[in-house]
Coordinates of C-alpha atoms and ligand atoms in Angstrom, one line a residue:
M81 CA 74.7 131.8 137.7
A82 CA 71.6 131.5 139.9
A83 CA 68.6 133.5 138.7
S84 CA 68.6 136.2 141.6
E85 CA 72.4 136.8 140.8
F86 CA 71.7 137.4 137.4
N87 CA 68.8 139.8 138.0
Q88 CA 71.3 141.5 140.4
A89 CA 74.0 141.8 138.0
V90 CA 71.3 143.1 135.3
L91 CA 70.1 145.7 138.2
D92 CA 73.7 146.8 138.9
T93 CA 74.3 147.6 135.2
V94 CA 71.4 150.2 135.0
A95 CA 72.2 153.7 134.9
D96 CA 69.1 154.8 136.8
G97 CA 68.8 154.2 140.6
I98 CA 66.5 151.4 141.3
I99 CA 65.3 150.8 144.9
T100 CA 62.8 148.2 146.0
I101 CA 60.9 149.4 149.4
S102 CA 58.2 147.0 151.4
G103 CA 54.9 148.2 152.3
D104 CA 55.9 149.7 155.5
G105 CA 58.5 151.9 153.8
R106 CA 61.7 150.0 154.2
I107 CA 64.4 149.6 151.9
R108 CA 64.9 145.7 150.7
S109 CA 67.4 146.4 147.7
F110 CA 69.7 149.3 146.6
N111 CA 71.3 148.8 143.4
K112 CA 74.9 149.8 142.3
A113 CA 73.4 153.0 140.7
S114 CA 71.3 154.0 143.7
E115 CA 75.2 153.9 145.7
R116 CA 76.6 156.5 143.4
I117 CA 73.6 158.5 143.2
F118 CA 73.2 158.9 147.0
G119 CA 76.5 158.1 148.3
Y120 CA 75.7 155.1 150.8
R121 CA 76.4 151.5 150.4
A122 CA 73.5 149.0 150.1
S123 CA 74.4 147.7 153.4
E124 CA 74.1 151.1 155.1
V125 CA 70.3 151.7 153.9
V126 CA 68.8 148.0 153.3
G127 CA 66.1 147.7 156.3
K128 CA 66.2 151.5 157.0
N129 CA 63.1 153.6 156.1
V130 CA 63.2 155.4 152.6
A131 CA 62.4 158.3 154.0
L132 CA 66.1 158.4 154.7
L133 CA 66.8 159.4 151.3
M134 CA 64.4 162.7 151.1
P135 CA 64.5 166.1 152.5
Q136 CA 63.1 166.2 156.0
S137 CA 59.8 168.2 154.7
Y138 CA 59.1 165.4 152.2
A139 CA 60.1 162.4 154.7
M140 CA 57.5 163.0 157.2
R141 CA 54.8 163.2 154.5
H142 CA 55.9 160.0 153.0
D143 CA 54.9 157.5 155.6
R144 CA 51.6 159.0 155.3
Y145 CA 51.4 158.5 151.6
L146 CA 52.4 154.8 152.1
A147 CA 49.8 154.4 154.8
A148 CA 47.2 156.3 152.5
Y149 CA 48.1 154.3 149.4
A150 CA 47.7 151.1 151.4
A151 CA 44.1 152.1 152.7
S152 CA 43.2 153.7 149.1
G153 CA 45.2 152.7 146.5
Q154 CA 45.6 156.1 145.2
S155 CA 49.1 157.3 145.1
K156 CA 50.5 160.5 144.4
V157 CA 53.6 159.1 142.8
I158 CA 52.5 155.6 141.3
N159 CA 52.3 156.0 137.3
E160 CA 53.9 159.7 137.1
R161 CA 57.0 160.9 136.8
P162 CA 57.1 163.8 139.0
E163 CA 60.4 165.9 139.7
L164 CA 61.2 165.7 143.7
E165 CA 64.3 166.1 145.7
G166 CA 66.6 163.4 146.9
K167 CA 68.9 163.6 150.0
R168 CA 72.3 162.4 149.6
K169 CA 74.5 160.8 152.6
S170 CA 76.5 164.3 152.6
G171 CA 72.8 165.8 153.4
D172 CA 73.0 168.0 149.9
L173 CA 69.5 168.1 148.2
F174 CA 69.3 167.3 144.6
P175 CA 66.7 167.3 141.6
I176 CA 65.7 163.9 141.0
E177 CA 62.9 162.3 138.5
V178 CA 61.3 159.5 140.3
S179 CA 58.7 156.7 138.9
V180 CA 57.5 154.2 141.3
T181 CA 55.4 150.8 140.3
E182 CA 54.1 148.4 142.4
V183 CA 54.5 144.5 142.5
S184 CA 53.4 142.1 144.6
H185 CA 55.6 139.6 146.4
A186 CA 54.6 136.5 148.3
G187 CA 51.5 138.2 148.8
E188 CA 52.9 141.3 150.1
P189 CA 53.0 145.0 148.2
I190 CA 56.6 146.0 147.0
F191 CA 57.2 149.4 145.4
V192 CA 59.9 149.4 142.7
G193 CA 61.3 153.2 142.6
V194 CA 63.3 153.9 139.6
I195 CA 65.4 157.3 140.5
R196 CA 67.2 159.6 138.1
D197 CA 69.5 162.3 139.3
I198 CA 68.9 165.3 136.8
T199 CA 71.4 167.8 138.6
D200 CA 73.2 167.7 135.3
R201 CA 70.0 168.2 133.1
K202 CA 68.7 170.9 135.3
R203 CA 72.0 172.7 135.2
M204 CA 72.2 172.4 131.7
D205 CA 68.7 173.9 131.0
R206 CA 69.4 176.8 133.4
M207 CA 72.3 177.5 131.5
K208 CA 70.8 177.3 128.2
A209 CA 68.1 179.9 129.4
E210 CA 70.4 182.3 130.7
F211 CA 72.6 181.9 127.8
I212 CA 69.5 182.4 125.5
S213 CA 68.3 185.2 127.4
T214 CA 71.9 187.1 127.2
V215 CA 72.6 186.7 123.9
S216 CA 69.1 187.7 122.8
H217 CA 69.2 191.2 124.9
E218 CA 72.7 191.9 123.8
L219 CA 71.6 191.4 120.2
R220 CA 68.7 193.4 120.3
T221 CA 70.0 196.7 121.4
P222 CA 72.4 196.9 118.5
L223 CA 70.0 195.7 116.0
T224 CA 67.7 198.1 117.1
S225 CA 70.0 200.9 116.5
I226 CA 71.1 199.7 112.8
S227 CA 67.8 199.2 111.8
G228 CA 66.9 202.8 113.0
A229 CA 69.6 203.9 111.2
L230 CA 68.4 202.3 108.0
S231 CA 65.1 203.4 108.3
L232 CA 66.6 206.7 108.5
M233 CA 68.7 206.6 105.6
R234 CA 65.5 205.1 103.2
S235 CA 63.0 207.5 104.6
N236 CA 64.7 210.4 102.4
A237 CA 65.3 212.5 105.7
L238 CA 68.8 212.7 105.0
G239 CA 68.4 213.4 101.0
G240 CA 67.6 211.1 98.3
L241 CA 69.8 208.0 97.9
P242 CA 71.4 206.9 94.7
P243 CA 69.1 203.8 93.4
K244 CA 71.9 201.4 93.7
I245 CA 72.4 202.2 97.3
E246 CA 68.7 202.4 98.1
H247 CA 68.3 198.9 97.0
L248 CA 71.3 197.9 99.4
V249 CA 69.5 199.6 102.1
E250 CA 66.2 197.8 101.4
I251 CA 68.0 194.5 101.7
A252 CA 70.0 195.3 105.0
L253 CA 66.4 196.7 106.5
R254 CA 64.7 193.5 105.3
N255 CA 67.4 191.3 107.1
C256 CA 67.3 193.4 110.0
T257 CA 63.9 192.7 110.2
R258 CA 64.3 188.9 109.9
L259 CA 66.8 188.7 112.7
S260 CA 65.1 190.6 115.1
A261 CA 62.1 188.4 114.4
L262 CA 64.4 185.4 115.3
V263 CA 65.8 186.9 118.3
N264 CA 62.2 187.5 119.6
D265 CA 61.3 183.9 119.0
L266 CA 64.2 183.0 121.0
L267 CA 63.2 185.4 124.1
D268 CA 59.6 184.2 123.9
I269 CA 60.4 180.3 124.0
E270 CA 63.1 181.2 126.9
K271 CA 60.4 183.1 128.7
L272 CA 57.6 180.5 127.8
S273 CA 59.8 177.5 129.2
S274 CA 60.7 179.8 132.4
G275 CA 56.9 180.7 133.0
K276 CA 57.7 184.4 132.6
V277 CA 55.3 185.4 130.3
T278 CA 52.6 187.4 131.8
Y279 CA 48.8 187.8 130.3
Q280 CA 46.7 190.5 130.2
M281 CA 43.5 188.4 130.1
E282 CA 40.4 190.3 128.7
F283 CA 37.1 189.5 127.1
W284 CA 37.1 190.2 123.4
R285 CA 34.6 189.4 120.5
V286 CA 36.3 186.9 118.1
E287 CA 35.5 188.1 115.1
K288 CA 36.9 191.5 116.0
L289 CA 40.3 189.9 116.9
V290 CA 40.2 187.8 113.4
S291 CA 39.5 191.1 111.5
D292 CA 42.1 192.9 113.3
A293 CA 44.6 189.7 112.6
V294 CA 43.9 190.2 108.9
D295 CA 44.7 194.1 108.9
D296 CA 48.0 193.4 110.7
N297 CA 49.0 190.9 108.1
I298 CA 47.8 191.9 105.0
G299 CA 50.8 193.9 104.3
F300 CA 52.8 190.7 104.6
G301 CA 50.6 189.3 102.4
E302 CA 50.6 191.7 99.5
T303 CA 54.9 191.2 99.7
F304 CA 54.2 187.4 98.4
D305 CA 51.2 188.2 96.3
V306 CA 48.8 186.4 98.6
K307 CA 45.4 187.8 99.4
I308 CA 44.4 187.6 103.3
L309 CA 40.3 187.1 103.4
A310 CA 38.3 186.8 106.7
E311 CA 35.0 184.9 106.2
L312 CA 32.8 186.6 109.1
N313 CA 29.1 186.1 110.0
G314 CA 28.9 188.8 112.6
S315 CA 28.8 186.9 115.4
E316 CA 29.2 188.6 118.9
H317 CA 30.6 185.6 120.8
E318 CA 33.4 186.4 123.0
I319 CA 36.5 184.9 124.1
Y320 CA 38.9 185.9 127.3
V321 CA 42.4 186.1 125.9
D322 CA 45.4 188.7 126.1
R323 CA 44.8 190.2 122.9
Q324 CA 48.6 190.8 121.9
R325 CA 49.5 187.2 122.3
F326 CA 46.4 186.0 120.5
L327 CA 47.3 188.2 117.6
Q328 CA 50.8 186.9 117.5
I329 CA 49.2 183.1 117.5
L330 CA 46.9 184.0 114.4
G331 CA 50.0 186.0 113.3
N332 CA 51.9 182.8 113.0
F333 CA 49.5 180.7 111.4
I334 CA 48.9 183.6 108.8
S335 CA 52.6 184.1 108.0
N336 CA 53.2 180.5 107.3
A337 CA 50.1 180.2 105.4
V338 CA 51.6 183.0 103.1
K339 CA 55.0 182.0 103.1
F340 CA 53.6 178.3 102.1
S341 CA 51.3 179.5 99.2
P342 CA 51.7 180.1 95.4
K343 CA 51.6 183.8 94.4
G344 CA 48.3 184.8 93.4
N345 CA 46.5 182.6 96.2
S346 CA 44.3 183.4 98.9
V347 CA 44.6 182.6 102.7
R348 CA 41.1 182.7 104.5
L349 CA 40.1 182.9 107.9
R350 CA 37.0 181.6 109.2
V351 CA 35.7 181.0 112.7
S352 CA 33.4 177.8 113.8
Y353 CA 31.3 177.6 117.0
T354 CA 30.7 174.7 118.9
N355 CA 28.4 175.1 122.0
A356 CA 31.5 175.6 124.1
A357 CA 34.4 177.0 121.9
A358 CA 35.3 179.2 119.3
R359 CA 37.8 177.3 116.6
I360 CA 39.7 180.0 114.3
L361 CA 40.7 178.3 111.1
V362 CA 43.6 179.7 108.8
I363 CA 43.1 178.1 105.6
D364 CA 45.6 178.1 102.8
Q365 CA 46.0 175.9 99.6
G366 CA 49.7 176.2 99.6
S367 CA 52.2 173.3 99.6
G368 CA 50.7 171.2 102.2
I369 CA 52.7 169.4 104.8
A370 CA 53.4 165.4 104.5
K371 CA 51.6 162.9 106.9
E372 CA 55.1 161.7 108.1
K373 CA 56.3 165.5 109.1
H374 CA 53.0 166.1 111.2
D375 CA 54.2 164.8 114.7
R376 CA 57.1 167.0 114.7
L377 CA 55.6 170.3 113.6
F378 CA 54.5 172.0 117.0
K379 CA 58.1 170.8 118.6
R380 CA 60.8 173.7 118.8
F381 CA 63.3 174.4 115.8
S382 CA 60.8 171.8 113.6
Q383 CA 61.3 173.0 109.8
V384 CA 59.9 170.3 107.9
D385 CA 62.4 170.5 105.2
S386 CA 65.9 172.3 105.9
S387 CA 65.3 173.9 102.4
D388 CA 62.4 175.6 104.0
I389 CA 64.4 178.2 105.9
R390 CA 66.1 179.0 102.9
K391 CA 63.0 179.3 100.8
A392 CA 60.7 181.0 103.3
G393 CA 62.7 182.1 105.8
G394 CA 61.8 181.4 110.1
T395 CA 63.1 180.0 112.9
G396 CA 61.2 176.8 113.2
L397 CA 60.2 178.4 116.6
G398 CA 56.6 179.9 115.8
L399 CA 54.5 177.0 116.0
A400 CA 56.1 176.1 119.2
I401 CA 55.6 179.4 120.7
T402 CA 52.1 179.5 119.5
K403 CA 51.1 176.3 120.8
E404 CA 52.5 177.1 124.1
L405 CA 50.9 180.4 124.2
A406 CA 47.4 179.0 123.2
E407 CA 47.7 176.5 125.9
Q408 CA 48.7 178.8 128.8
M409 CA 45.7 181.1 127.9
G410 CA 43.4 177.8 128.1
G411 CA 43.3 177.1 124.4
K412 CA 44.4 174.3 122.1
T413 CA 46.1 174.3 118.7
G414 CA 45.7 171.8 115.9
F415 CA 45.8 171.4 112.1
D416 CA 45.0 169.2 109.2
S417 CA 47.3 169.0 106.0
E418 CA 48.0 167.0 103.2
L419 CA 50.9 167.2 100.7
G420 CA 49.9 169.3 97.8
Q421 CA 46.3 169.7 99.3
G422 CA 46.7 172.9 101.7
S423 CA 46.6 173.3 105.1
T424 CA 44.5 174.4 107.7
F425 CA 46.0 175.4 111.3
W426 CA 43.4 176.2 114.1
V427 CA 43.3 177.9 117.7
E428 CA 40.4 177.1 119.8
F429 CA 39.4 179.0 122.8
P430 CA 36.2 178.3 125.4
L431 CA 33.2 180.7 124.9
V432 CA 32.9 182.5 128.0
S433 CA 30.1 184.7 129.7
R434 CA 31.5 187.4 131.7
D435 CA 30.7 185.8 135.0
K436 CA 32.5 182.7 134.6
V437 CA 35.6 184.5 134.0
A438 CA 37.1 183.2 137.8
V439 CA 37.9 179.7 136.5
L440 CA 39.5 180.7 133.5
K441 CA 42.2 182.7 134.9
P442 CA 45.7 181.4 132.9
R443 CA 48.0 178.8 134.2
Ligands
ADP658 P1 59.1 179.1 110.8 O1 59.1 180.2 112.0 O2 60.1 178.4 110.6 O3 57.9 179.1 110.2 P2 57.2 177.4 112.5 O4 57.1 176.6 113.6 O5 56.2 178.5 112.1 O6 58.7 177.8 112.1 O7 56.8 176.4 111.0 C1 57.5 175.1 111.2 C2 57.7 174.5 109.7 O8 56.1 174.1 109.5 C3 57.6 175.2 108.8 O9 59.0 175.7 108.4 C4 57.1 174.9 107.5 O10 58.1 173.7 107.3 C5 55.5 173.9 108.1 N1 54.8 174.6 107.8 C6 53.9 175.5 108.7 N2 52.9 175.9 108.4 C7 52.8 175.6 107.3 C8 51.9 175.9 106.1 N3 50.6 176.7 106.3 N4 51.7 175.1 105.0 C9 52.9 174.4 104.8 N5 54.4 174.0 105.8 C10 54.1 174.8 107.0

C-alpha cells in the first residue's frame, strides 16, 4: 500500500471529521467521517470554499478570518476548541466542536480542521438538565410539607410525644434536612451549568462575613462536638460579593471541616491579606486528604472514598458548587491537605475600593 493510500485509510477510520483546506479556504480533502457528518460526498466539496459547510452568518466572516490570519498569524480558531455551528447538505445547522491546526505543505499553508458533531451530546446535556430540574422541583414540594408536619409534631404544639416516637420523629426530620440539602445541591448545579444563577453583588467587610459564617455554622459544629473559631484582627478590608453565595461557600468548607474532624477538635477561620486579595482560610485538623485524590476533589460527585457518604453524609457536589460560585463572582478556591494532617480550604477574592466596582461585574 502506498504511503498516501495508507494515510487515507487511517483518516477514513477516524470518528471525527477531518478536513484540510488551503490558504484561500478551498477544501483539499474530506474524510469519510466528514461525509457522514455533513452529508456531502468528498467529490462534491473538494475544490470548493469551506464556507459551504458553515451557516451564512459565519461563512461571510470566515474568508476575512483567513485573510487576517495570513496577514497576522492570529486566529480565532487555531489552538482553541470553540463550539460553532456546521451546515449539513440538507441546510440543517448543528453544533460542532472544531479545532484547527496549521501545517506547511510544499511552502503553502494547509489548515487541518478536526470537526466533532456534538448534537447528541448537547441533547443529552439538555435532557439531563431538564430532568434534574423537574425531579428537584417535584421533590421539593412534598419534602417541605413532610418536614413542616414533622417539625410541628416535635414542637409539642400538638401535645407531648411519647419518647420512642419523639426519637423517630427526630430521625425523620434529620433525614428530611439531608434530602433537602441534596435537592438544593442538585438545583444549584443545574442552575450554575445553565448560567441561571443571579448574583446580588455588594461590598462587604471580609471579617464581618467571616464572623457571620461562624455564627451560621456553630450549631452544626455542636452536633459533631467541634468548635468553630474565627481568628480576626479587625481589618476593614472589603470584597465585592453576593453575601448569601459567599456564606454558602464558607458554609461548605466549614461543614466539610466539621464532618471530617474528630470530636472535641476545632475548626479555625483566618483571613490573610495580600496587596490585591483577601484569602479566607478554613483550617481543620481532621482526617486530611490523600495526595492522589486531590485532582478529583472540586469535580462533581467526587467523594474521596465512597464510605465518606455513609460516614459523613453529603452529595459530593458541595466543592464543585463552591468553586463555580467563587469563580462566577471573580474569586478563586483551593486547598492544602495531607492525609492525617488536616486540611486547609480557602477562597480568595480581590480587595476592592468602591470606585473600581465597574470592572468587577460577575461573569
Ligand atoms: P460532600 O457534599 O459530599 O461533602 P464535597 O464536594 O463538599 O461533597 O466534598 C467532596 C469530598 O471531599 C468529601 O466527601 C470528602 O471526601 C473530601 N473532603 C472535603 N473537605 C474535606 C476536609 N476538610 N477534610 C477531609 N476531606 C474532605
